[in-house]
């Protein structure tokens, strides 16, 4: 976790979250050229991001979706619940309608592609501060498209947690320990997940989790 809590008065205070140090450094360098914007802290995953927000008060969080540990979607939902005044912009390489709609449903007010032109970073920040939202033209188009059911439509929050850990290669015992459940309860959840998704093995569950953006391929 990297912190720097100093900021000039009146600046848009930004916290960056991305598990790639180079990407974060690049975004920070771009934002440092924008007048009236200050990156006050950085995080490498969702857990670090939530811990940071207990100590710093940004105006905007810019976060990736796919990160180790707590992913960006879960972190967005937590931020929305704990810090509703903080605006969240997703900065991702994924532009599928499922990703965008899940991010928005969980509280994101902006969505930007990582291959967007640099000026769009400033545009997104100023737009969410002025109007409360920002979606690039490509992403807005995705939002208008019909989508297959999202993972949140198909599974409960607990089942999504367990599926994510299964797809990360963790055993029932490890999952049980991490979530404070019994291994038997984890097995029951896994069986129900397979039944709901009509999938018959761990490999299929993992492919589903990758397709839905719960884990990286």
PDB file of C-alpha atoms in Angstrom:
ATOM      1  CA  UNK A   1       0.000   0.000   0.000  1.00  0.00           C
ATOM      2  CA  UNK A   2       1.449   3.332  -1.050  1.00  0.00           C
ATOM      3  CA  UNK A   3       0.185   6.510   0.566  1.00  0.00           C
ATOM      4  CA  UNK A   4       0.715  10.190   0.072  1.00  0.00           C
ATOM      5  CA  UNK A   5      -2.062  12.085   1.769  1.00  0.00           C
ATOM      6  CA  UNK A   6      -0.965  15.667   1.019  1.00  0.00           C
ATOM      7  CA  UNK A   7      -3.079  17.539  -1.509  1.00  0.00           C
ATOM      8  CA  UNK A   8      -3.675  21.143  -2.474  1.00  0.00           C
ATOM      9  CA  UNK A   9      -7.000  22.701  -1.475  1.00  0.00           C
ATOM     10  CA  UNK A  10      -9.694  22.417  -4.083  1.00  0.00           C
ATOM     11  CA  UNK A  11      -7.979  19.718  -6.140  1.00  0.00           C
ATOM     12  CA  UNK A  12      -9.833  16.598  -7.274  1.00  0.00           C
ATOM     13  CA  UNK A  13      -8.367  13.954  -4.958  1.00  0.00           C
ATOM     14  CA  UNK A  14      -7.867  10.592  -6.635  1.00  0.00           C
ATOM     15  CA  UNK A  15      -6.999   7.115  -5.342  1.00  0.00           C
ATOM     16  CA  UNK A  16      -5.687   4.618  -7.917  1.00  0.00           C
ATOM     17  CA  UNK A  17      -6.137   0.844  -7.644  1.00  0.00           C
ATOM     18  CA  UNK A  18      -4.428  -1.569 -10.044  1.00  0.00           C
ATOM     19  CA  UNK A  19      -2.333  -4.672  -9.394  1.00  0.00           C
ATOM     20  CA  UNK A  20       0.220  -3.679 -12.046  1.00  0.00           C
ATOM     21  CA  UNK A  21       2.738  -1.168 -10.690  1.00  0.00           C
ATOM     22  CA  UNK A  22       3.701   0.058 -14.185  1.00  0.00           C
ATOM     23  CA  UNK A  23       0.088   0.716 -15.151  1.00  0.00           C
ATOM     24  CA  UNK A  24      -0.525   2.614 -11.922  1.00  0.00           C
ATOM     25  CA  UNK A  25       2.659   4.648 -12.399  1.00  0.00           C
ATOM     26  CA  UNK A  26       1.639   5.505 -15.966  1.00  0.00           C
ATOM     27  CA  UNK A  27      -1.832   6.666 -14.934  1.00  0.00           C
ATOM     28  CA  UNK A  28      -0.368   8.672 -12.055  1.00  0.00           C
ATOM     29  CA  UNK A  29       2.136  10.325 -14.412  1.00  0.00           C
ATOM     30  CA  UNK A  30      -0.658  11.279 -16.819  1.00  0.00           C
ATOM     31  CA  UNK A  31      -2.826  12.670 -14.019  1.00  0.00           C
ATOM     32  CA  UNK A  32       0.124  14.674 -12.656  1.00  0.00           C
ATOM     33  CA  UNK A  33      -0.016  16.756 -15.851  1.00  0.00           C
ATOM     34  CA  UNK A  34      -3.686  17.621 -15.299  1.00  0.00           C
ATOM     35  CA  UNK A  35      -4.264  20.892 -13.477  1.00  0.00           C
ATOM     36  CA  UNK A  36      -6.320  20.565 -10.296  1.00  0.00           C
ATOM     37  CA  UNK A  37      -5.940  16.791  -9.960  1.00  0.00           C
ATOM     38  CA  UNK A  38      -3.918  15.109  -7.228  1.00  0.00           C
ATOM     39  CA  UNK A  39      -3.305  11.359  -6.765  1.00  0.00           C
ATOM     40  CA  UNK A  40      -3.346  11.031  -2.968  1.00  0.00           C
ATOM     41  CA  UNK A  41      -2.901   7.256  -2.596  1.00  0.00           C
ATOM     42  CA  UNK A  42      -2.498   3.963  -4.486  1.00  0.00           C
ATOM     43  CA  UNK A  43      -3.551   0.363  -3.866  1.00  0.00           C
ATOM     44  CA  UNK A  44      -2.681  -2.954  -5.494  1.00  0.00           C
ATOM     45  CA  UNK A  45      -5.988  -4.760  -4.826  1.00  0.00           C
ATOM     46  CA  UNK A  46      -9.471  -4.369  -3.404  1.00  0.00           C
ATOM     47  CA  UNK A  47      -8.467  -5.126   0.176  1.00  0.00           C
ATOM     48  CA  UNK A  48      -5.755  -2.450   0.141  1.00  0.00           C
ATOM     49  CA  UNK A  49      -8.176  -0.033  -1.487  1.00  0.00           C
ATOM     50  CA  UNK A  50     -10.814  -0.444   1.229  1.00  0.00           C
ATOM     51  CA  UNK A  51      -8.186  -0.155   3.966  1.00  0.00           C
ATOM     52  CA  UNK A  52      -6.924   3.083   2.362  1.00  0.00           C
ATOM     53  CA  UNK A  53     -10.386   4.602   2.321  1.00  0.00           C
ATOM     54  CA  UNK A  54     -10.495   4.354   6.092  1.00  0.00           C
ATOM     55  CA  UNK A  55      -7.564   6.798   6.277  1.00  0.00           C
ATOM     56  CA  UNK A  56      -7.888   9.066   3.212  1.00  0.00           C
ATOM     57  CA  UNK A  57     -10.907  10.843   1.737  1.00  0.00           C
ATOM     58  CA  UNK A  58     -10.699  10.939  -2.060  1.00  0.00           C
ATOM     59  CA  UNK A  59     -13.254  12.463  -4.382  1.00  0.00           C
ATOM     60  CA  UNK A  60     -12.723   9.735  -6.970  1.00  0.00           C
ATOM     61  CA  UNK A  61     -11.426   6.163  -6.988  1.00  0.00           C
ATOM     62  CA  UNK A  62     -10.075   4.862 -10.307  1.00  0.00           C
ATOM     63  CA  UNK A  63      -9.887   1.076 -10.149  1.00  0.00           C
ATOM     64  CA  UNK A  64      -9.204  -1.924 -12.320  1.00  0.00           C
ATOM     65  CA  UNK A  65     -11.744  -4.762 -12.167  1.00  0.00           C
ATOM     66  CA  UNK A  66      -9.530  -7.831 -12.343  1.00  0.00           C
ATOM     67  CA  UNK A  67      -7.195  -7.854  -9.318  1.00  0.00           C
ATOM     68  CA  UNK A  68      -5.945 -10.594  -6.971  1.00  0.00           C
ATOM     69  CA  UNK A  69      -7.668 -11.134  -3.629  1.00  0.00           C
ATOM     70  CA  UNK A  70     -10.713  -8.889  -3.561  1.00  0.00           C
ATOM     71  CA  UNK A  71     -11.562  -7.987  -7.147  1.00  0.00           C
ATOM     72  CA  UNK A  72     -12.661  -4.575  -8.350  1.00  0.00           C
ATOM     73  CA  UNK A  73     -16.394  -5.382  -8.585  1.00  0.00           C
ATOM     74  CA  UNK A  74     -16.546  -6.493  -4.937  1.00  0.00           C
ATOM     75  CA  UNK A  75     -14.500  -3.451  -3.896  1.00  0.00           C
ATOM     76  CA  UNK A  76     -16.843  -1.122  -5.822  1.00  0.00           C
ATOM     77  CA  UNK A  77     -19.864  -2.564  -4.019  1.00  0.00           C
ATOM     78  CA  UNK A  78     -18.130  -2.130  -0.643  1.00  0.00           C
ATOM     79  CA  UNK A  79     -17.099   1.451  -1.449  1.00  0.00           C
ATOM     80  CA  UNK A  80     -20.653   2.242  -2.547  1.00  0.00           C
ATOM     81  CA  UNK A  81     -21.979   0.914   0.779  1.00  0.00           C
ATOM     82  CA  UNK A  82     -19.342   2.408   3.104  1.00  0.00           C
ATOM     83  CA  UNK A  83     -18.422   5.620   1.267  1.00  0.00           C
ATOM     84  CA  UNK A  84     -21.379   6.583  -0.972  1.00  0.00           C
ATOM     85  CA  UNK A  85     -19.921  10.063  -1.485  1.00  0.00           C
ATOM     86  CA  UNK A  86     -16.851   8.644  -3.301  1.00  0.00           C
ATOM     87  CA  UNK A  87     -17.257   8.418  -7.072  1.00  0.00           C
ATOM     88  CA  UNK A  88     -15.812   5.272  -8.668  1.00  0.00           C
ATOM     89  CA  UNK A  89     -14.460   5.103 -12.214  1.00  0.00           C
ATOM     90  CA  UNK A  90     -13.513   1.707 -13.620  1.00  0.00           C
ATOM     91  CA  UNK A  91     -10.372   1.668 -15.748  1.00  0.00           C
ATOM     92  CA  UNK A  92     -10.286  -1.717 -17.462  1.00  0.00           C
ATOM     93  CA  UNK A  93      -9.179  -3.598 -20.546  1.00  0.00           C
ATOM     94  CA  UNK A  94     -12.513  -5.457 -20.533  1.00  0.00           C
ATOM     95  CA  UNK A  95     -15.385  -3.833 -22.431  1.00  0.00           C
ATOM     96  CA  UNK A  96     -17.916  -6.668 -22.613  1.00  0.00           C
ATOM     97  CA  UNK A  97     -21.464  -5.667 -21.732  1.00  0.00           C
ATOM     98  CA  UNK A  98     -21.424  -8.092 -18.781  1.00  0.00           C
ATOM     99  CA  UNK A  99     -18.411  -6.375 -17.181  1.00  0.00           C
ATOM    100  CA  UNK A 100     -19.794  -2.878 -17.697  1.00  0.00           C
ATOM    101  CA  UNK A 101     -23.271  -3.687 -16.375  1.00  0.00           C
ATOM    102  CA  UNK A 102     -21.894  -5.500 -13.320  1.00  0.00           C
ATOM    103  CA  UNK A 103     -19.658  -2.538 -12.496  1.00  0.00           C
ATOM    104  CA  UNK A 104     -22.534  -0.063 -12.818  1.00  0.00           C
ATOM    105  CA  UNK A 105     -24.941  -2.284 -10.871  1.00  0.00           C
ATOM    106  CA  UNK A 106     -22.446  -2.382  -8.007  1.00  0.00           C
ATOM    107  CA  UNK A 107     -21.976   1.387  -7.851  1.00  0.00           C
ATOM    108  CA  UNK A 108     -19.481   2.520 -10.526  1.00  0.00           C
ATOM    109  CA  UNK A 109     -20.396   5.903 -12.019  1.00  0.00           C
ATOM    110  CA  UNK A 110     -17.816   5.829 -14.804  1.00  0.00           C
ATOM    111  CA  UNK A 111     -16.141   3.275 -17.073  1.00  0.00           C
ATOM    112  CA  UNK A 112     -13.063   3.880 -19.174  1.00  0.00           C
ATOM    113  CA  UNK A 113     -10.969   1.562 -21.330  1.00  0.00           C
ATOM    114  CA  UNK A 114      -7.231   1.259 -20.658  1.00  0.00           C
ATOM    115  CA  UNK A 115      -6.540   1.924 -24.338  1.00  0.00           C
ATOM    116  CA  UNK A 116      -8.454   5.231 -24.213  1.00  0.00           C
ATOM    117  CA  UNK A 117      -6.569   8.362 -25.312  1.00  0.00           C
ATOM    118  CA  UNK A 118      -4.884  10.169 -22.383  1.00  0.00           C
ATOM    119  CA  UNK A 119      -7.159  13.248 -22.619  1.00  0.00           C
ATOM    120  CA  UNK A 120     -10.108  10.978 -21.755  1.00  0.00           C
ATOM    121  CA  UNK A 121      -8.741  10.457 -18.235  1.00  0.00           C
ATOM    122  CA  UNK A 122      -9.202  14.150 -17.508  1.00  0.00           C
ATOM    123  CA  UNK A 123     -12.551  14.186 -19.303  1.00  0.00           C
ATOM    124  CA  UNK A 124     -13.801  11.269 -17.172  1.00  0.00           C
ATOM    125  CA  UNK A 125     -12.672  12.854 -13.899  1.00  0.00           C
ATOM    126  CA  UNK A 126     -14.185  16.252 -14.640  1.00  0.00           C
ATOM    127  CA  UNK A 127     -17.400  14.659 -15.896  1.00  0.00           C
ATOM    128  CA  UNK A 128     -18.012  12.488 -12.812  1.00  0.00           C
ATOM    129  CA  UNK A 129     -17.334  15.504 -10.590  1.00  0.00           C
ATOM    130  CA  UNK A 130     -19.691  17.755 -12.581  1.00  0.00           C
ATOM    131  CA  UNK A 131     -22.473  15.372 -13.632  1.00  0.00           C
ATOM    132  CA  UNK A 132     -21.966  12.244 -11.531  1.00  0.00           C
ATOM    133  CA  UNK A 133     -21.146   9.903 -14.409  1.00  0.00           C
ATOM    134  CA  UNK A 134     -18.907   9.267 -17.411  1.00  0.00           C
ATOM    135  CA  UNK A 135     -18.951   6.507 -20.007  1.00  0.00           C
ATOM    136  CA  UNK A 136     -16.860   6.611 -23.154  1.00  0.00           C
ATOM    137  CA  UNK A 137     -18.752   6.303 -26.447  1.00  0.00           C
ATOM    138  CA  UNK A 138     -17.682   2.663 -26.887  1.00  0.00           C
ATOM    139  CA  UNK A 139     -18.727   1.727 -23.350  1.00  0.00           C
ATOM    140  CA  UNK A 140     -22.046   3.617 -23.602  1.00  0.00           C
ATOM    141  CA  UNK A 141     -22.779   1.592 -26.729  1.00  0.00           C
ATOM    142  CA  UNK A 142     -22.134  -1.610 -24.754  1.00  0.00           C
ATOM    143  CA  UNK A 143     -24.645  -0.502 -22.110  1.00  0.00           C
ATOM    144  CA  UNK A 144     -27.341  -0.345 -24.786  1.00  0.00           C
ATOM    145  CA  UNK A 145     -26.714  -3.921 -25.889  1.00  0.00           C
ATOM    146  CA  UNK A 146     -28.761  -6.824 -24.506  1.00  0.00           C
ATOM    147  CA  UNK A 147     -26.622  -9.013 -22.264  1.00  0.00           C
ATOM    148  CA  UNK A 148     -26.607 -12.559 -21.030  1.00  0.00           C
ATOM    149  CA  UNK A 149     -27.458 -12.882 -17.329  1.00  0.00           C
ATOM    150  CA  UNK A 150     -24.683 -11.559 -15.120  1.00  0.00           C
ATOM    151  CA  UNK A 151     -23.051 -13.729 -12.490  1.00  0.00           C
ATOM    152  CA  UNK A 152     -24.942 -11.675  -9.873  1.00  0.00           C
ATOM    153  CA  UNK A 153     -28.232 -12.670 -11.520  1.00  0.00           C
ATOM    154  CA  UNK A 154     -27.319 -16.346 -11.519  1.00  0.00           C
ATOM    155  CA  UNK A 155     -25.628 -16.775  -8.130  1.00  0.00           C
ATOM    156  CA  UNK A 156     -25.879 -15.433  -4.588  1.00  0.00           C
ATOM    157  CA  UNK A 157     -23.100 -13.223  -3.188  1.00  0.00           C
ATOM    158  CA  UNK A 158     -21.780 -16.153  -1.105  1.00  0.00           C
ATOM    159  CA  UNK A 159     -21.815 -18.444  -4.151  1.00  0.00           C
ATOM    160  CA  UNK A 160     -19.878 -15.862  -6.185  1.00  0.00           C
ATOM    161  CA  UNK A 161     -17.270 -15.704  -3.388  1.00  0.00           C
ATOM    162  CA  UNK A 162     -16.948 -19.493  -3.296  1.00  0.00           C
ATOM    163  CA  UNK A 163     -16.855 -19.834  -7.096  1.00  0.00           C
ATOM    164  CA  UNK A 164     -14.067 -17.215  -7.276  1.00  0.00           C
ATOM    165  CA  UNK A 165     -11.975 -19.128  -4.732  1.00  0.00           C
ATOM    166  CA  UNK A 166     -12.645 -22.453  -6.484  1.00  0.00           C
ATOM    167  CA  UNK A 167     -11.484 -20.897  -9.770  1.00  0.00           C
ATOM    168  CA  UNK A 168      -8.321 -19.691  -7.987  1.00  0.00           C
ATOM    169  CA  UNK A 169      -7.536 -23.370  -7.318  1.00  0.00           C
ATOM    170  CA  UNK A 170      -8.304 -23.414  -3.602  1.00  0.00           C
ATOM    171  CA  UNK A 171      -9.545 -26.561  -1.876  1.00  0.00           C
ATOM    172  CA  UNK A 172     -12.806 -26.833   0.066  1.00  0.00           C
ATOM    173  CA  UNK A 173     -10.774 -26.800   3.289  1.00  0.00           C
ATOM    174  CA  UNK A 174      -8.907 -23.596   2.279  1.00  0.00           C
ATOM    175  CA  UNK A 175     -12.141 -21.910   1.195  1.00  0.00           C
ATOM    176  CA  UNK A 176     -13.850 -22.922   4.427  1.00  0.00           C
ATOM    177  CA  UNK A 177     -10.998 -21.425   6.477  1.00  0.00           C
ATOM    178  CA  UNK A 178     -10.964 -18.183   4.465  1.00  0.00           C
ATOM    179  CA  UNK A 179     -14.730 -17.633   4.683  1.00  0.00           C
ATOM    180  CA  UNK A 180     -15.277 -18.998   8.198  1.00  0.00           C
ATOM    181  CA  UNK A 181     -17.414 -21.917   7.008  1.00  0.00           C
ATOM    182  CA  UNK A 182     -17.208 -25.684   7.406  1.00  0.00           C
ATOM    183  CA  UNK A 183     -15.774 -27.718   4.459  1.00  0.00           C
ATOM    184  CA  UNK A 184     -19.138 -29.513   4.268  1.00  0.00           C
ATOM    185  CA  UNK A 185     -20.954 -26.185   3.780  1.00  0.00           C
ATOM    186  CA  UNK A 186     -18.497 -25.279   1.011  1.00  0.00           C
ATOM    187  CA  UNK A 187     -19.211 -28.620  -0.691  1.00  0.00           C
ATOM    188  CA  UNK A 188     -22.961 -27.949  -0.497  1.00  0.00           C
ATOM    189  CA  UNK A 189     -22.477 -24.485  -2.032  1.00  0.00           C
ATOM    190  CA  UNK A 190     -20.290 -25.928  -4.796  1.00  0.00           C
ATOM    191  CA  UNK A 191     -22.952 -28.521  -5.643  1.00  0.00           C
ATOM    192  CA  UNK A 192     -25.633 -25.820  -5.784  1.00  0.00           C
ATOM    193  CA  UNK A 193     -23.402 -23.606  -7.975  1.00  0.00           C
ATOM    194  CA  UNK A 194     -22.896 -26.497 -10.414  1.00  0.00           C
ATOM    195  CA  UNK A 195     -26.629 -27.199 -10.416  1.00  0.00           C
ATOM    196  CA  UNK A 196     -27.550 -23.549 -11.028  1.00  0.00           C
ATOM    197  CA  UNK A 197     -25.016 -23.124 -13.824  1.00  0.00           C
ATOM    198  CA  UNK A 198     -25.599 -26.636 -15.236  1.00  0.00           C
ATOM    199  CA  UNK A 199     -21.867 -27.334 -15.087  1.00  0.00           C
ATOM    200  CA  UNK A 200     -20.393 -30.672 -14.089  1.00  0.00           C
ATOM    201  CA  UNK A 201     -16.737 -30.149 -13.172  1.00  0.00           C
ATOM    202  CA  UNK A 202     -14.198 -27.713 -11.707  1.00  0.00           C
ATOM    203  CA  UNK A 203     -12.670 -26.966 -15.130  1.00  0.00           C
ATOM    204  CA  UNK A 204     -16.069 -25.778 -16.422  1.00  0.00           C
ATOM    205  CA  UNK A 205     -16.597 -23.670 -13.288  1.00  0.00           C
ATOM    206  CA  UNK A 206     -13.174 -22.093 -13.796  1.00  0.00           C
ATOM    207  CA  UNK A 207     -13.898 -21.281 -17.449  1.00  0.00           C
ATOM    208  CA  UNK A 208     -17.195 -19.686 -16.391  1.00  0.00           C
ATOM    209  CA  UNK A 209     -15.414 -17.621 -13.711  1.00  0.00           C
ATOM    210  CA  UNK A 210     -12.849 -16.387 -16.269  1.00  0.00           C
ATOM    211  CA  UNK A 211     -15.579 -15.527 -18.799  1.00  0.00           C
ATOM    212  CA  UNK A 212     -17.478 -13.547 -16.160  1.00  0.00           C
ATOM    213  CA  UNK A 213     -14.321 -11.723 -15.047  1.00  0.00           C
ATOM    214  CA  UNK A 214     -14.143 -13.204 -11.547  1.00  0.00           C
ATOM    215  CA  UNK A 215     -10.564 -14.399 -12.124  1.00  0.00           C
ATOM    216  CA  UNK A 216      -7.882 -13.835 -14.744  1.00  0.00           C
ATOM    217  CA  UNK A 217      -7.225 -16.493 -17.369  1.00  0.00           C
TER     218      UNK A 217
END
